[in-house]
Short mmCIF file of C-alpha atoms and ligand atoms in Angstrom, two decimals:
data_model
loop_
_atom_site.label_atom_id
_atom_site.label_comp_id
_atom_site.label_asym_id
_atom_site.label_seq_id
_atom_site.Cartn_x
_atom_site.Cartn_y
_atom_site.Cartn_z
CA MET A 1 88.86 123.38 79.60
CA ARG A 2 85.08 123.18 78.99
CA LEU A 3 82.85 121.66 81.67
CA GLY A 4 81.75 118.76 79.39
CA ASP A 5 85.38 117.83 78.65
CA GLN A 6 86.22 117.96 82.32
CA LEU A 7 83.32 115.67 83.19
CA ARG A 8 84.28 113.21 80.43
CA GLN A 9 87.85 113.18 81.75
CA GLN A 10 86.69 112.55 85.30
CA LEU A 11 84.41 109.68 84.25
CA ALA A 12 87.15 108.07 82.17
CA ALA A 13 89.58 108.45 85.09
CA LYS A 14 87.06 106.82 87.47
CA ALA A 15 86.45 103.84 85.15
CA LEU A 16 90.19 103.32 84.78
CA LYS A 17 90.68 103.59 88.53
CA ARG A 18 88.15 100.77 89.06
CA GLN A 19 90.07 98.54 86.63
CA LEU A 20 93.35 99.47 88.31
CA ASP A 21 91.91 98.61 91.75
CA ARG A 22 90.94 95.16 90.55
CA VAL A 23 94.35 94.40 88.98
CA THR A 24 96.33 95.82 91.91
CA LYS A 25 94.34 93.71 94.39
CA GLU A 26 94.94 90.63 92.26
CA MET A 27 98.69 91.36 92.25
CA GLU A 28 98.89 92.00 95.99
CA THR A 29 96.99 88.87 97.01
CA GLY A 30 99.00 86.87 94.45
CA ALA A 31 102.29 88.10 95.97
CA GLU A 32 101.22 87.36 99.55
CA ARG A 33 99.95 83.91 98.51
CA ALA A 34 103.19 83.11 96.72
CA ALA A 35 105.24 84.25 99.75
CA VAL A 36 103.28 82.00 102.11
CA ALA A 37 103.44 79.12 99.64
CA ALA A 38 107.22 79.49 99.40
CA HIS A 39 107.53 78.73 103.10
CA THR A 40 104.78 76.14 103.50
CA GLY A 41 105.35 74.22 100.28
CA GLU A 42 101.66 74.59 99.41
CA ALA A 43 100.50 75.27 95.87
CA SER A 44 100.14 79.03 95.43
CA ALA A 45 97.26 78.99 92.95
CA ALA A 46 93.89 79.39 94.66
CA GLN A 47 92.33 76.67 92.46
CA PRO A 48 93.83 73.96 90.21
CA VAL A 49 94.80 75.39 86.82
CA ASN A 50 92.95 74.18 83.73
CA PRO A 51 95.47 72.85 81.14
CA ALA A 52 93.48 74.71 78.48
CA ASP A 53 94.76 77.93 80.10
CA TYR A 54 98.48 77.00 79.92
CA ALA A 55 99.03 78.80 76.59
CA ALA A 56 97.57 82.08 77.90
CA LEU A 57 99.43 81.67 81.20
CA CYS A 58 102.81 81.62 79.52
CA ARG A 59 102.32 84.99 77.83
CA PHE A 60 103.67 88.11 79.57
CA ASP A 61 100.81 90.27 78.34
CA THR A 62 98.33 88.22 80.43
CA LEU A 63 100.15 89.00 83.69
CA PRO A 64 98.26 91.39 86.02
CA ALA A 65 101.43 93.51 86.10
CA TYR A 66 101.17 94.11 82.35
CA GLN A 67 97.50 95.06 82.71
CA GLN A 68 98.50 97.57 85.39
CA VAL A 69 101.12 99.14 83.11
CA SER A 70 98.61 99.25 80.21
CA ILE A 71 95.92 100.91 82.32
CA ILE A 72 98.33 103.60 83.49
CA ARG A 73 99.39 104.19 79.86
CA GLU A 74 95.76 104.34 78.79
CA VAL A 75 94.99 106.92 81.49
CA SER A 76 97.60 109.29 80.00
CA GLU A 77 96.46 108.64 76.42
CA ARG A 78 92.69 108.90 77.00
CA LEU A 79 93.09 112.02 79.08
CA GLY A 80 95.50 113.56 76.59
CA ILE A 81 98.22 114.07 79.20
CA ALA A 82 101.90 113.80 78.24
CA SER A 83 103.66 111.27 80.48
CA PRO A 84 105.83 113.00 83.09
CA PHE A 85 107.89 109.82 83.57
CA PHE A 86 111.30 108.69 82.26
CA ARG A 87 112.44 112.20 81.33
CA VAL A 88 116.01 112.30 80.06
CA HIS A 89 118.34 114.61 82.00
CA GLU A 90 121.36 115.73 80.00
CA GLY A 91 123.71 116.83 82.80
CA VAL A 92 124.05 116.79 86.59
CA ALA A 93 120.56 116.79 88.12
CA GLY A 94 120.49 119.05 91.17
CA ALA A 95 118.58 122.22 91.97
CA THR A 96 118.48 122.74 88.21
CA THR A 97 118.65 120.27 85.36
CA GLN A 98 118.68 120.18 81.58
CA ILE A 99 115.99 118.28 79.67
CA ASN A 100 115.65 118.47 75.86
CA GLY A 101 118.22 121.26 75.80
CA GLN A 102 116.16 123.40 78.23
CA SER A 103 117.01 124.34 81.78
CA TYR A 104 114.50 123.55 84.56
CA ILE A 105 114.29 124.20 88.29
CA ASN A 106 114.40 120.64 89.52
CA PHE A 107 112.50 119.11 92.44
CA ALA A 108 112.62 115.53 91.19
CA ASN A 109 115.99 114.45 92.57
CA TYR A 110 117.63 113.39 95.83
CA ASN A 111 120.78 115.48 95.55
CA TYR A 112 119.97 116.88 99.00
CA LEU A 113 123.34 118.48 99.76
CA GLY A 114 124.41 119.16 96.17
CA LEU A 115 127.19 116.56 96.40
CA SER A 116 126.45 114.69 93.17
CA GLY A 117 128.38 116.71 90.60
CA ASP A 118 130.53 118.36 93.33
CA ALA A 119 134.07 118.78 91.95
CA GLU A 120 135.84 117.08 94.88
CA VAL A 121 133.40 114.15 94.93
CA SER A 122 133.76 113.65 91.16
CA ALA A 123 137.58 113.89 91.40
CA SER A 124 137.65 111.14 94.02
CA ALA A 125 135.45 108.96 91.81
CA LYS A 126 137.82 109.49 88.86
CA ALA A 127 140.85 108.67 91.01
CA ALA A 128 139.16 105.44 92.17
CA VAL A 129 138.51 104.44 88.55
CA ASP A 130 142.18 105.02 87.75
CA GLN A 131 143.29 102.96 90.72
CA TYR A 132 140.78 100.08 90.80
CA GLY A 133 138.95 100.11 87.48
CA THR A 134 135.18 100.25 87.50
CA SER A 135 133.99 96.89 88.81
CA ALA A 136 134.38 95.05 92.10
CA SER A 137 134.14 91.91 89.97
CA ALA A 138 132.20 89.54 92.25
CA SER A 139 131.11 88.95 95.82
CA ARG A 140 133.56 90.45 98.30
CA MET A 141 133.88 87.14 100.12
CA VAL A 142 135.36 85.43 97.06
CA ALA A 143 136.68 88.25 94.84
CA GLY A 144 138.15 90.19 97.77
CA GLU A 145 137.73 93.73 98.97
CA ARG A 146 138.99 97.18 97.97
CA PRO A 147 140.30 99.41 100.78
CA VAL A 148 137.78 102.12 99.95
CA GLN A 149 134.78 99.83 100.66
CA ARG A 150 135.91 99.21 104.24
CA GLU A 151 136.89 102.87 104.70
CA LEU A 152 133.35 103.90 103.78
CA GLU A 153 131.83 101.30 106.13
CA ARG A 154 134.10 102.30 109.02
CA ALA A 155 133.33 105.98 108.48
CA LEU A 156 129.58 105.26 108.62
CA ALA A 157 129.93 103.07 111.71
CA SER A 158 131.73 105.94 113.39
CA VAL A 159 128.96 108.42 112.38
CA TYR A 160 126.40 106.12 114.05
CA GLU A 161 128.75 105.32 116.97
CA VAL A 162 128.17 101.59 116.51
CA ASP A 163 130.52 98.62 116.01
CA ASP A 164 130.44 98.17 112.26
CA CYS A 165 128.66 98.66 108.97
CA VAL A 166 128.22 96.75 105.71
CA ALA A 167 127.53 98.18 102.23
CA PHE A 168 125.26 96.67 99.56
CA VAL A 169 124.88 97.50 95.86
CA SER A 170 121.28 98.74 96.07
CA GLY A 171 119.27 100.52 98.74
CA HIS A 172 116.12 98.62 97.87
CA ALA A 173 117.94 95.29 97.83
CA THR A 174 119.47 96.12 101.24
CA ASN A 175 116.07 96.15 102.91
CA VAL A 176 114.83 93.10 101.02
CA THR A 177 117.85 90.91 101.69
CA VAL A 178 118.51 92.05 105.27
CA ILE A 179 114.94 91.68 106.54
CA GLY A 180 114.53 88.49 104.47
CA CYS A 181 117.72 87.02 105.95
CA LEU A 182 117.26 87.93 109.63
CA PHE A 183 113.63 86.91 110.15
CA GLY A 184 111.51 83.90 109.30
CA PRO A 185 108.30 81.94 109.96
CA GLY A 186 107.21 82.30 113.60
CA ASP A 187 108.53 85.88 113.74
CA LEU A 188 106.58 89.12 113.39
CA ILE A 189 107.49 92.17 111.33
CA VAL A 190 105.45 95.23 112.12
CA HIS A 191 106.00 98.33 110.04
CA ASP A 192 104.56 101.81 109.62
CA ALA A 193 101.60 101.82 107.22
CA LEU A 194 103.56 104.18 104.92
CA ALA A 195 106.77 102.12 104.95
CA HIS A 196 108.73 101.90 101.71
CA ASN A 197 108.10 99.02 99.32
CA SER A 198 111.56 97.55 100.06
CA ILE A 199 110.61 96.99 103.71
CA VAL A 200 107.34 95.31 102.72
CA GLN A 201 109.13 93.12 100.16
CA GLY A 202 111.75 92.08 102.73
CA ALA A 203 109.02 91.16 105.19
CA GLN A 204 107.20 89.11 102.53
CA LEU A 205 110.41 87.33 101.57
CA SER A 206 111.16 86.42 105.19
CA GLY A 207 107.98 84.37 105.65
CA ALA A 208 107.38 86.13 108.99
CA LYS A 209 103.91 87.43 109.83
CA ARG A 210 103.61 91.00 108.52
CA LEU A 211 101.42 93.61 110.18
CA ASN A 212 101.36 97.39 109.97
CA PHE A 213 100.36 100.17 112.33
CA PRO A 214 98.77 103.54 111.40
CA HIS A 215 101.33 106.09 110.24
CA ASN A 216 103.61 107.31 113.07
CA ASP A 217 101.07 106.11 115.64
CA TRP A 218 103.31 104.71 118.37
CA ALA A 219 100.36 104.28 120.74
CA ALA A 220 98.63 101.99 118.20
CA LEU A 221 101.89 100.03 117.82
CA ASP A 222 102.14 99.71 121.60
CA ALA A 223 98.55 98.42 121.82
CA LEU A 224 99.14 96.01 118.92
CA LEU A 225 102.23 94.52 120.54
CA THR A 226 100.49 94.28 123.89
CA ARG A 227 97.88 92.11 122.13
CA VAL A 228 100.06 89.92 119.92
CA ARG A 229 103.73 90.00 121.10
CA ARG A 230 103.49 86.66 122.94
CA ASP A 231 102.44 84.84 119.77
CA TYR A 232 105.79 85.39 118.03
CA ARG A 233 109.44 84.57 118.72
CA ARG A 234 111.36 87.51 117.32
CA VAL A 235 109.76 90.83 116.49
CA LEU A 236 111.03 93.60 114.22
CA ILE A 237 109.60 97.12 114.25
CA ALA A 238 110.50 99.00 111.03
CA VAL A 239 110.16 102.78 110.66
CA GLU A 240 111.74 105.49 108.51
CA GLY A 241 113.79 108.55 109.48
CA ILE A 242 111.80 110.78 107.12
CA TYR A 243 108.87 109.38 105.14
CA SER A 244 109.47 109.74 101.42
CA MET A 245 105.88 110.53 100.41
CA ASP A 246 104.94 112.83 103.30
CA GLY A 247 108.17 114.37 104.60
CA ASP A 248 107.40 113.80 108.29
CA PHE A 249 109.27 111.71 110.85
CA PRO A 250 108.52 109.48 113.86
CA GLU A 251 108.97 110.37 117.54
CA LEU A 252 111.84 107.94 117.71
CA GLU A 253 112.18 107.92 121.51
CA ARG A 254 108.64 106.52 121.75
CA PHE A 255 109.52 103.67 119.40
CA ILE A 256 112.72 102.94 121.34
CA ASP A 257 110.73 102.74 124.56
CA ILE A 258 108.19 100.42 122.92
CA LYS A 259 110.80 98.11 121.42
CA ARG A 260 112.46 97.80 124.84
CA ARG A 261 109.23 97.09 126.70
CA HIS A 262 108.07 94.49 124.19
CA GLY A 263 111.42 92.82 123.52
CA ALA A 264 111.64 93.72 119.84
CA PHE A 265 114.31 94.86 117.39
CA LEU A 266 113.99 98.37 115.95
CA MET A 267 115.07 99.20 112.38
CA VAL A 268 115.25 102.78 111.08
CA ASP A 269 115.53 103.44 107.34
CA GLU A 270 117.41 106.73 106.96
CA ALA A 271 117.15 107.00 103.16
CA HIS A 272 115.64 110.49 103.40
CA SER A 273 116.88 111.63 106.83
CA PHE A 274 120.64 111.06 106.53
CA GLY A 275 122.27 114.36 105.60
CA VAL A 276 118.99 116.08 106.37
CA LEU A 277 118.14 115.75 110.08
CA GLY A 278 120.56 116.71 112.88
CA ALA A 279 122.79 119.79 113.05
CA THR A 280 125.58 118.05 111.11
CA GLY A 281 123.38 115.79 108.99
CA LYS A 282 123.97 112.62 111.00
CA GLY A 283 120.29 111.86 110.80
CA ILE A 284 117.39 111.25 113.14
CA ARG A 285 119.72 109.99 115.90
CA GLU A 286 121.43 113.37 116.03
CA HIS A 287 118.10 115.19 115.77
CA PHE A 288 116.83 113.51 118.96
CA GLY A 289 120.25 113.26 120.67
CA LEU A 290 120.13 109.45 120.92
CA ALA A 291 122.87 106.84 121.23
CA GLY A 292 123.73 104.62 118.26
CA ARG A 293 122.88 101.55 120.31
CA ASP A 294 119.32 102.76 120.96
CA VAL A 295 118.39 101.41 117.52
CA ASP A 296 119.26 97.85 116.50
CA ILE A 297 119.43 98.22 112.71
CA TRP A 298 120.38 101.52 111.07
CA MET A 299 119.74 101.42 107.36
CA GLY A 300 120.54 104.07 104.77
CA THR A 301 121.09 104.56 101.05
CA PHE A 302 124.02 105.98 99.09
CA SER A 303 121.77 107.32 96.34
CA LYS A 304 120.59 110.48 98.09
CA THR A 305 122.84 112.69 100.28
CA LEU A 306 125.82 110.42 99.61
CA ALA A 307 125.75 111.00 95.84
CA GLY A 308 126.25 107.38 94.78
CA CYS A 309 124.23 104.19 94.58
CA GLY A 310 123.73 101.37 97.10
CA GLY A 311 122.66 100.83 100.69
CA TYR A 312 124.17 100.17 104.10
CA ILE A 313 123.38 98.65 107.46
CA ALA A 314 125.12 99.87 110.63
CA GLY A 315 124.86 98.24 114.04
CA GLU A 316 126.47 95.83 116.47
CA GLN A 317 129.20 93.41 115.40
CA ALA A 318 127.05 90.25 115.55
CA LEU A 319 124.52 91.81 113.16
CA ILE A 320 127.18 92.89 110.65
CA ASP A 321 128.95 89.51 110.92
CA ILE A 322 125.71 87.71 110.00
CA LEU A 323 125.07 90.00 107.04
CA ARG A 324 128.66 89.86 105.71
CA HIS A 325 128.59 86.06 105.79
CA LEU A 326 124.98 85.17 105.05
CA ALA A 327 122.78 87.93 103.59
CA PRO A 328 122.16 86.63 100.03
CA GLY A 329 122.20 90.18 98.60
CA PHE A 330 125.76 90.54 99.95
CA LEU A 331 127.12 87.02 99.68
CA TYR A 332 125.81 86.22 96.20
CA SER A 333 126.03 89.72 94.74
CA VAL A 334 128.95 91.80 93.55
CA GLY A 335 130.63 94.17 96.05
CA LEU A 336 129.94 97.90 95.89
CA SER A 337 131.91 99.27 92.93
CA PRO A 338 135.07 101.06 94.19
CA VAL A 339 134.10 104.16 92.20
CA LEU A 340 130.79 104.37 94.09
CA ALA A 341 132.46 103.62 97.44
CA ALA A 342 134.95 106.47 96.85
CA THR A 343 132.12 108.78 95.75
CA SER A 344 130.06 108.19 98.89
CA LEU A 345 133.10 108.30 101.20
CA THR A 346 134.09 111.73 99.85
CA ALA A 347 130.47 112.93 99.98
CA LEU A 348 130.27 111.80 103.62
CA ARG A 349 133.46 113.69 104.48
CA ARG A 350 132.17 116.81 102.72
CA MET A 351 128.92 116.57 104.65
CA LEU A 352 130.77 116.31 107.98
CA ASP A 353 133.24 119.08 107.10
CA GLU A 354 130.58 121.48 105.82
CA PRO A 355 127.57 121.52 108.15
CA GLN A 356 126.52 124.77 106.44
CA ARG A 357 125.15 122.59 103.61
CA VAL A 358 122.83 120.89 106.08
CA ALA A 359 121.83 124.24 107.61
CA LYS A 360 121.06 125.61 104.15
CA LEU A 361 118.90 122.62 103.27
CA ARG A 362 116.95 123.19 106.48
CA GLU A 363 116.42 126.88 105.62
CA ARG A 364 115.25 126.03 102.11
CA GLY A 365 112.90 123.31 103.30
CA ARG A 366 111.42 125.68 105.89
CA GLN A 367 111.01 128.43 103.29
CA PHE A 368 109.25 126.04 100.92
CA LEU A 369 106.89 124.75 103.59
CA ASP A 370 106.06 128.18 105.04
CA ALA A 371 105.47 129.75 101.63
CA ALA A 372 103.31 126.81 100.49
CA ARG A 373 101.18 126.99 103.63
CA GLU A 374 100.85 130.75 103.32
CA ALA A 375 99.64 130.27 99.75
CA GLY A 376 96.94 127.94 101.10
CA LEU A 377 98.44 124.78 99.57
CA ASN A 378 97.89 121.46 101.31
CA THR A 379 101.33 120.20 102.39
CA GLY A 380 99.89 117.34 104.44
CA LEU A 381 102.12 116.15 107.28
CA SER A 382 105.40 117.55 105.97
CA ALA A 383 107.87 118.87 108.52
CA GLY A 384 109.58 120.86 105.76
CA TYR A 385 113.02 119.26 105.55
CA SER A 386 113.83 117.33 102.39
CA VAL A 387 110.36 116.32 101.20
CA VAL A 388 107.30 118.54 100.81
CA PRO A 389 104.18 117.22 99.07
CA VAL A 390 101.44 119.42 97.68
CA ILE A 391 98.30 117.32 97.88
CA VAL A 392 95.95 118.12 95.02
CA GLY A 393 93.28 115.43 95.58
CA SER A 394 93.17 113.52 92.29
CA SER A 395 95.63 111.71 90.04
CA LEU A 396 94.32 113.61 87.04
CA LYS A 397 94.92 116.98 88.67
CA ALA A 398 98.39 115.91 89.83
CA ALA A 399 99.34 115.03 86.24
CA GLN A 400 97.85 118.24 84.85
CA TRP A 401 99.60 120.43 87.41
CA ALA A 402 102.96 118.67 86.92
CA ASN A 403 102.72 119.27 83.17
CA ALA A 404 101.65 122.90 83.63
CA LEU A 405 104.65 123.47 85.92
CA PHE A 406 106.96 121.81 83.39
CA GLU A 407 105.83 124.37 80.84
CA LYS A 408 106.84 127.06 83.32
CA GLY A 409 110.34 125.58 83.67
CA ILE A 410 109.75 123.54 86.85
CA ASN A 411 110.35 119.79 86.95
CA THR A 412 108.48 117.94 89.69
CA GLN A 413 106.90 114.51 89.85
CA PRO A 414 103.21 113.78 90.33
CA ILE A 415 102.37 110.86 92.61
CA PHE A 416 99.26 108.98 91.51
CA TYR A 417 96.99 106.32 92.86
CA PRO A 418 97.82 103.48 93.69
CA ALA A 419 101.18 104.77 95.08
CA VAL A 420 99.00 106.93 97.40
CA GLU A 421 95.24 106.99 97.93
CA GLU A 422 93.36 108.75 95.09
CA LYS A 423 92.29 111.63 97.33
CA ALA A 424 95.91 112.01 98.48
CA ALA A 425 97.36 112.26 94.91
CA ARG A 426 100.03 114.91 94.95
CA LEU A 427 103.02 116.70 93.55
CA ARG A 428 106.16 115.82 95.44
CA PHE A 429 108.98 118.32 95.89
CA PHE A 430 112.45 117.19 96.96
CA ILE A 431 114.36 120.17 98.32
CA CYS A 432 118.14 120.58 97.94
CA SER A 433 120.56 122.86 99.82
CA THR A 434 121.44 124.32 96.41
CA HIS A 435 117.94 125.60 95.56
CA THR A 436 117.90 129.40 95.74
CA PRO A 437 115.25 131.34 97.69
CA GLU A 438 114.17 132.85 94.34
CA GLN A 439 113.66 129.43 92.74
CA ILE A 440 111.49 128.38 95.67
CA ALA A 441 109.47 131.62 95.66
CA TYR A 442 108.85 131.32 91.89
CA THR A 443 107.80 127.67 92.27
CA ILE A 444 105.31 128.36 95.06
CA ALA A 445 103.86 131.31 93.14
CA SER A 446 103.42 129.04 90.09
CA VAL A 447 101.72 126.27 92.08
CA ALA A 448 99.50 128.79 93.85
CA GLN A 449 98.44 130.17 90.48
CA LEU A 450 97.33 126.67 89.40
CA ALA A 451 95.43 126.24 92.66
CA ARG A 452 93.48 129.48 92.03
CA ARG A 453 92.34 128.41 88.53
N1 PMP B 501 114.15 103.17 101.51
C1 PMP B 501 113.43 104.27 101.29
C2 PMP B 501 112.68 104.89 102.43
C3 PMP B 501 113.37 104.83 100.01
O1 PMP B 501 112.65 105.95 99.79
C4 PMP B 501 114.10 104.21 98.96
C5 PMP B 501 114.04 104.76 97.55
N2 PMP B 501 114.19 106.09 97.42
C6 PMP B 501 114.83 103.06 99.24
C7 PMP B 501 114.84 102.55 100.52
C8 PMP B 501 115.61 102.37 98.15
O2 PMP B 501 116.78 103.08 97.90
P1 PMP B 501 117.50 103.09 96.48
O3 PMP B 501 116.62 103.90 95.56
O4 PMP B 501 118.80 103.77 96.74
O5 PMP B 501 117.63 101.68 96.02
#
């Protein structure tokens, strides 16, 4: 590309970023204001609304959210970059995938242990369809349960060595409804600065005060709680087992010590660490050799290692009793489909029976990280398990690199601002146990070639 074109692209990208900043800020403050208003009964608009604006205010294309979507679309169009989003996969997406009739090495999926598409897992799903049909019909409290739902929950409770577990139909909704149901005004929710959107949404829904602490910085959390703990009734600390953007994990023992000293609950979201950390894939608890009871709320998703869709909470009986009877996302939502419960139960058994899958994932993640570092790529904080970013420093570059890799038969997703800071824009690689050493070597060589350009 000529220097003039490059400069024009950069200027256009900067102007669009400024617009995006403004709209994103508007959306964030609007959401916080609405959450507070929901609990205080105050009007959520900052100023009274002029009736002359009513017509514009009841059009979807005037919503800040629509402006955000339009700006992102415009970025791709103005910069002449094909959108890397919403690609259609024509078969099982694992270490490889098929898109538009072509095969790609695939790093844009969560099939960490290769269990989605596994013959035994698929056979159990088909058998469940034959036995129960495809729908759980309605809420489990009123429409009743299927044996396979409780079998899955009991199996997970036993993995965590806690009293019980409850399954929800979405991982995201699990965090939203559980945090929203357990905490309220007068409480404090303090989460890692890089916590997943579902944790933030749950905290907003609850009406509790929401604060964050710098990423993985337990000392800052300790200092924060020393300052403010007395001002709140109940306190929740929320962290993740492996962070989905950076691929690193917290020193969990430190957080357990802090939650004990400050009288707080600790929640760990294991979306990306279950099946990944620990010798047999039992997660961050196994990695650090901790007891199930050391953490108050274990959360995980069925969509990654467990090859299905949904989320779960494991912990003591009183917690699970509350959620089974009162969490709106459980009580007023359909039960986990029996086909998905059977899928994840079989995937869990395969994981426990075949620890070599977990060992292989670890080897592949290590290989990817070591080779990337050796090639001089910036892998940020990644510990090299399931998630390795390559930080490229601008959204534009991330999009260009992702498209260049696609042309070389590699499918990976770029992560743009505002999902991460502009200077931290990146390509994100999800590693599976089924990637071959050759696929990883070829991928790193291809990324390194782009970096040298
Ligand atoms: N928690 C974390 C940390 C996540 O990364 C995600 C999404 N990948 C979720 C929760 C939501 O899970 P799901 O996509 O299964 O709804």
